[in-house]
Tab-separated table of C-alpha atoms in Angstrom:
chain	number	residue	atom	x	y	z
Q	4	MET	CA	91.324	79.766	92.048
Q	5	THR	CA	93.394	79.511	95.218
Q	6	GLU	CA	91.409	78.656	98.339
Q	7	THR	CA	91.121	81.075	101.243
Q	8	ARG	CA	91.128	80.574	104.990
Q	9	THR	CA	89.929	82.729	107.877
Q	10	GLU	CA	91.764	83.117	111.184
Q	11	ASN	CA	91.874	85.399	114.208
Q	12	LEU	CA	94.995	87.432	114.989
Q	13	PRO	CA	95.634	88.544	118.596
Q	14	LEU	CA	95.863	92.280	119.276
Q	15	THR	CA	97.902	93.977	121.975
Q	16	ASP	CA	94.777	95.029	123.874
Q	17	GLY	CA	93.524	91.466	124.172
Q	18	ARG	CA	91.065	91.643	121.293
Q	19	GLU	CA	91.359	89.720	118.042
Q	20	LEU	CA	91.267	90.799	114.402
Q	21	ARG	CA	89.599	88.415	112.015
Q	22	VAL	CA	91.338	88.093	108.649
Q	23	THR	CA	90.804	86.079	105.492
Q	24	ALA	CA	93.998	85.009	103.733
Q	25	ALA	CA	95.049	83.346	100.488
Q	26	GLU	CA	98.533	82.112	99.660
Q	27	PRO	CA	100.120	81.509	96.241
Q	28	ASP	CA	101.335	78.043	95.321
Q	29	GLY	CA	104.983	79.104	95.086
Q	30	ALA	CA	107.095	81.925	96.438
Q	31	ALA	CA	105.112	85.138	96.876
Q	32	ARG	CA	106.042	88.024	94.601
Q	33	GLY	CA	104.778	90.390	97.302
Q	34	GLY	CA	101.857	90.939	99.644
Q	35	LEU	CA	98.470	92.621	99.238
Q	36	VAL	CA	96.121	93.894	101.914
Q	37	LEU	CA	92.601	93.559	100.490
Q	38	LEU	CA	90.007	95.978	101.885
Q	39	HIS	CA	86.403	94.910	101.502
Q	40	GLU	CA	83.309	96.857	100.524
Q	41	ALA	CA	80.558	97.984	102.891
Q	42	ARG	CA	78.956	94.530	102.968
Q	43	GLY	CA	82.014	93.001	104.581
Q	44	VAL	CA	84.084	89.965	103.628
Q	45	THR	CA	81.658	88.238	101.279
Q	46	ASP	CA	82.115	85.292	98.937
Q	47	THR	CA	83.072	87.815	96.255
Q	48	VAL	CA	85.891	89.180	98.423
Q	49	ARG	CA	87.102	85.633	98.998
Q	50	LEU	CA	86.989	85.049	95.238
Q	51	LEU	CA	89.117	88.144	94.672
Q	52	ALA	CA	91.595	87.107	97.360
Q	53	GLY	CA	91.959	83.698	95.741
Q	54	SER	CA	92.298	85.187	92.258
Q	55	LEU	CA	95.051	87.573	93.398
Q	56	ALA	CA	96.844	84.700	95.134
Q	57	SER	CA	96.663	82.733	91.884
Q	58	GLU	CA	98.632	85.593	90.319
Q	59	GLY	CA	101.416	85.070	92.851
Q	60	TRP	CA	100.451	87.479	95.645
Q	61	LEU	CA	100.149	86.678	99.336
Q	62	VAL	CA	96.781	88.210	100.251
Q	63	VAL	CA	95.269	89.145	103.605
Q	64	ALA	CA	91.852	90.773	104.022
Q	65	PRO	CA	91.203	92.233	107.483
Q	66	HIS	CA	87.560	92.239	108.559
Q	67	LEU	CA	87.154	95.950	109.207
Q	68	TYR	CA	84.005	95.631	111.296
Q	69	PRO	CA	83.996	94.106	114.782
Q	70	GLU	CA	80.580	92.563	114.192
Q	71	ALA	CA	79.502	90.079	111.515
Q	72	ASP	CA	80.550	90.385	107.887
Q	73	GLN	CA	77.205	91.633	106.570
Q	74	LEU	CA	76.726	95.312	107.456
Q	75	GLY	CA	74.896	98.140	105.760
Q	76	ASP	CA	75.566	101.765	104.948
Q	77	ASP	CA	73.857	102.899	108.155
Q	78	GLN	CA	76.879	101.655	110.091
Q	79	LEU	CA	79.501	103.544	108.093
Q	80	PRO	CA	79.804	106.404	110.619
Q	81	ARG	CA	81.385	103.916	113.043
Q	82	LEU	CA	84.372	103.509	110.762
Q	83	GLY	CA	87.184	105.963	111.446
Q	84	VAL	CA	90.684	106.503	110.124
Q	85	GLU	CA	92.449	105.290	113.251
Q	86	SER	CA	90.501	102.034	113.442
Q	87	VAL	CA	91.168	101.326	109.761
Q	88	LEU	CA	94.874	102.062	110.136
Q	89	ALA	CA	95.126	99.885	113.246
Q	90	ASP	CA	93.608	96.902	111.428
Q	91	ILE	CA	95.825	97.430	108.409
Q	92	ASP	CA	98.904	97.664	110.626
Q	93	VAL	CA	98.073	94.218	112.001
Q	94	ALA	CA	97.634	92.858	108.471
Q	95	CYS	CA	100.997	94.331	107.459
Q	96	VAL	CA	102.664	92.704	110.476
Q	97	TRP	CA	101.125	89.401	109.355
Q	98	LEU	CA	102.718	89.894	105.939
Q	99	ALA	CA	106.059	90.968	107.463
Q	100	GLU	CA	106.168	87.784	109.537
Q	101	ARG	CA	106.035	85.931	106.223
Q	102	GLY	CA	108.926	87.859	104.694
Q	103	ILE	CA	107.023	90.626	102.889
Q	104	THR	CA	108.788	93.983	103.286
Q	105	PRO	CA	106.885	97.302	103.166
Q	106	ASP	CA	108.158	98.124	99.652
Q	107	ARG	CA	106.627	94.824	98.456
Q	108	THR	CA	103.327	95.444	100.240
Q	109	GLY	CA	100.331	96.843	98.395
Q	110	VAL	CA	96.811	97.799	99.434
Q	111	ILE	CA	93.757	97.307	97.237
Q	112	GLY	CA	90.207	98.242	98.146
Q	113	PHE	CA	86.723	98.295	96.652
Q	114	ASP	CA	83.917	100.795	97.248
Q	115	LEU	CA	84.264	101.702	100.955
Q	116	GLY	CA	87.554	99.793	100.952
Q	117	GLY	CA	88.656	101.785	97.904
Q	118	ALA	CA	88.312	104.994	99.901
Q	119	ALA	CA	90.206	103.398	102.775
Q	120	ALA	CA	92.989	102.261	100.428
Q	121	LEU	CA	93.639	105.837	99.307
Q	122	ILE	CA	93.652	107.096	102.882
Q	123	VAL	CA	96.076	104.346	103.914
Q	124	ALA	CA	98.347	105.362	101.036
Q	125	THR	CA	98.594	108.837	102.591
Q	126	ARG	CA	99.415	107.578	106.090
Q	127	ARG	CA	101.549	104.454	105.805
Q	128	ALA	CA	104.846	103.463	104.132
Q	129	ILE	CA	103.723	100.881	101.585
Q	130	GLY	CA	104.760	100.107	98.035
Q	131	ALA	CA	101.579	100.875	96.058
Q	132	ALA	CA	97.810	101.142	96.316
Q	133	VAL	CA	94.772	100.628	94.080
Q	134	SER	CA	91.238	101.919	94.696
Q	135	VAL	CA	88.357	100.439	92.692
Q	136	SER	CA	85.187	102.561	92.717
Q	137	GLY	CA	86.390	104.338	95.846
Q	138	ARG	CA	83.476	106.393	97.138
Q	139	GLY	CA	83.485	109.547	99.223
Q	140	ILE	CA	85.325	111.653	96.644
Q	141	LEU	CA	83.763	114.995	97.588
Q	142	THR	CA	81.671	114.083	100.639
Q	143	PRO	CA	83.140	111.841	103.375
Q	144	LEU	CA	81.590	108.391	103.650
Q	145	SER	CA	81.451	108.588	107.423
Q	146	ASP	CA	82.000	110.991	110.281
Q	147	GLY	CA	85.454	109.525	110.875
Q	148	LEU	CA	86.779	109.648	107.314
Q	149	PRO	CA	87.966	112.586	105.164
Q	150	SER	CA	86.840	113.128	101.582
Q	151	LEU	CA	89.263	111.710	99.021
Q	152	VAL	CA	89.957	115.041	97.322
Q	153	GLU	CA	90.889	116.452	100.718
Q	154	VAL	CA	93.799	114.041	101.232
Q	155	ALA	CA	94.792	112.880	97.725
Q	156	HIS	CA	97.645	115.402	97.545
Q	157	GLU	CA	99.202	113.609	100.546
Q	158	LEU	CA	99.666	110.298	98.716
Q	159	SER	CA	103.069	108.863	99.592
Q	160	CYS	CA	103.132	105.811	97.313
Q	161	PRO	CA	102.043	105.122	93.720
Q	162	TRP	CA	98.231	105.056	93.608
Q	163	LEU	CA	95.787	103.946	90.912
Q	164	GLY	CA	92.089	104.835	90.956
Q	165	LEU	CA	89.669	102.852	88.779
Q	166	TYR	CA	86.077	103.944	88.152
Q	167	GLY	CA	83.399	102.477	85.910
Q	168	GLU	CA	82.018	104.625	83.132
Q	169	GLN	CA	78.482	103.535	84.049
Q	170	ASP	CA	78.840	103.926	87.828
Q	171	GLU	CA	75.556	105.531	88.922
Q	172	HIS	CA	76.981	106.590	92.293
Q	173	ILE	CA	80.084	108.465	91.050
Q	174	THR	CA	79.982	111.118	88.341
Q	175	ALA	CA	82.616	111.873	85.737
Q	176	GLU	CA	83.051	115.329	87.277
Q	177	GLU	CA	83.892	113.800	90.655
Q	178	VAL	CA	86.446	111.505	89.044
Q	179	ASP	CA	88.029	114.469	87.242
Q	180	LYS	CA	88.370	116.377	90.519
Q	181	LEU	CA	89.989	113.389	92.183
Q	182	ARG	CA	92.398	113.010	89.264
Q	183	ASP	CA	93.438	116.658	89.604
Q	184	ALA	CA	93.898	116.350	93.370
Q	185	ALA	CA	95.981	113.183	93.084
Q	186	ALA	CA	98.150	114.703	90.357
Q	187	SER	CA	99.491	117.210	92.887
Q	188	ALA	CA	101.045	114.417	94.988
Q	189	ASP	CA	104.777	113.731	94.797
Q	190	VAL	CA	104.290	110.145	93.592
Q	191	ALA	CA	102.980	108.415	90.472
Q	192	THR	CA	99.181	108.494	90.281
Q	193	ASP	CA	96.604	107.554	87.685
Q	194	VAL	CA	92.813	107.794	87.677
Q	195	VAL	CA	91.039	105.888	84.921
Q	196	ARG	CA	87.432	105.355	83.918
Q	197	VAL	CA	86.980	101.874	82.460
Q	198	ALA	CA	84.064	100.239	80.728
Q	199	GLN	CA	82.908	97.637	83.240
Q	200	ALA	CA	84.737	98.179	86.506
Q	201	ASN	CA	82.638	98.186	89.627
Q	202	HIS	CA	83.468	97.544	93.242
Q	203	ARG	CA	83.301	93.782	92.735
Q	204	PHE	CA	84.970	93.495	89.305
Q	205	ASP	CA	81.454	92.381	88.229
Q	206	THR	CA	81.768	89.472	90.733
Q	207	ASP	CA	84.545	87.994	88.612
Q	208	PRO	CA	87.862	89.788	88.054
Q	209	LYS	CA	88.114	88.423	84.528
Q	210	ALA	CA	84.701	89.917	83.671
Q	211	SER	CA	86.213	93.382	83.824
Q	212	ALA	CA	89.384	92.616	81.935
Q	213	GLU	CA	90.707	96.162	81.618
Q	214	ALA	CA	90.356	97.001	85.320
Q	215	TRP	CA	91.780	93.632	86.359
Q	216	GLN	CA	94.782	93.959	84.041
Q	217	ARG	CA	95.463	97.542	85.073
Q	218	THR	CA	95.453	96.440	88.708
Q	219	LEU	CA	97.904	93.615	88.089
Q	220	ASN	CA	100.155	95.854	85.978
Q	221	TRP	CA	100.204	98.549	88.675
Q	222	PHE	CA	101.364	96.158	91.354
Q	223	ASP	CA	103.810	94.451	88.982
Q	224	SER	CA	105.366	97.830	88.208
Q	225	HIS	CA	105.605	99.235	91.718
Q	226	LEU	CA	106.021	96.288	94.111
Q	227	ARG	CA	109.581	95.117	93.458
């Protein structure tokens, strides 16, 4: 697995955005913005960043919370659309400075980050997006975020949603409603329930082979 590093990027208002990055050994086939789950940038997120970099992608994971990495669900209401978009814009600039154009930039998120990835795909010009176990399908995750069914029709880039068949937090009926909402967008969309996918790829991307392969195939197909 490719190693990761963490650095601080200066913002225009004098603050800094902390990001964790992983670079491929050779030329990057494109760039991925990796959006973490509610617990922050954990060792599992770093593992995923390194695994994606090993597949040839330049990966950057913005730390979406201004505090420490380990946060709980009680702090979700602090997260709003504008703050998420601002952090992702900085990450995309970081990729652009390394030669990654918007059409070769993808966003992938897990759990809370999966919801954010879909929302980003409705608001920003990127090449493709993937949400793994994206929550908040019918009920918003926080006061500052919309429900996913509310905005899915606004998707402006190819989007893939992956949900585990045994996910105790998300029902099959919710997934079906999200699939229907996304199908009304003017871009390619797919919502799939897979056997073992969860918001951490079971802590190892290879442990959920179908979800992992679908993710790689989606970016291979749409980031060119």
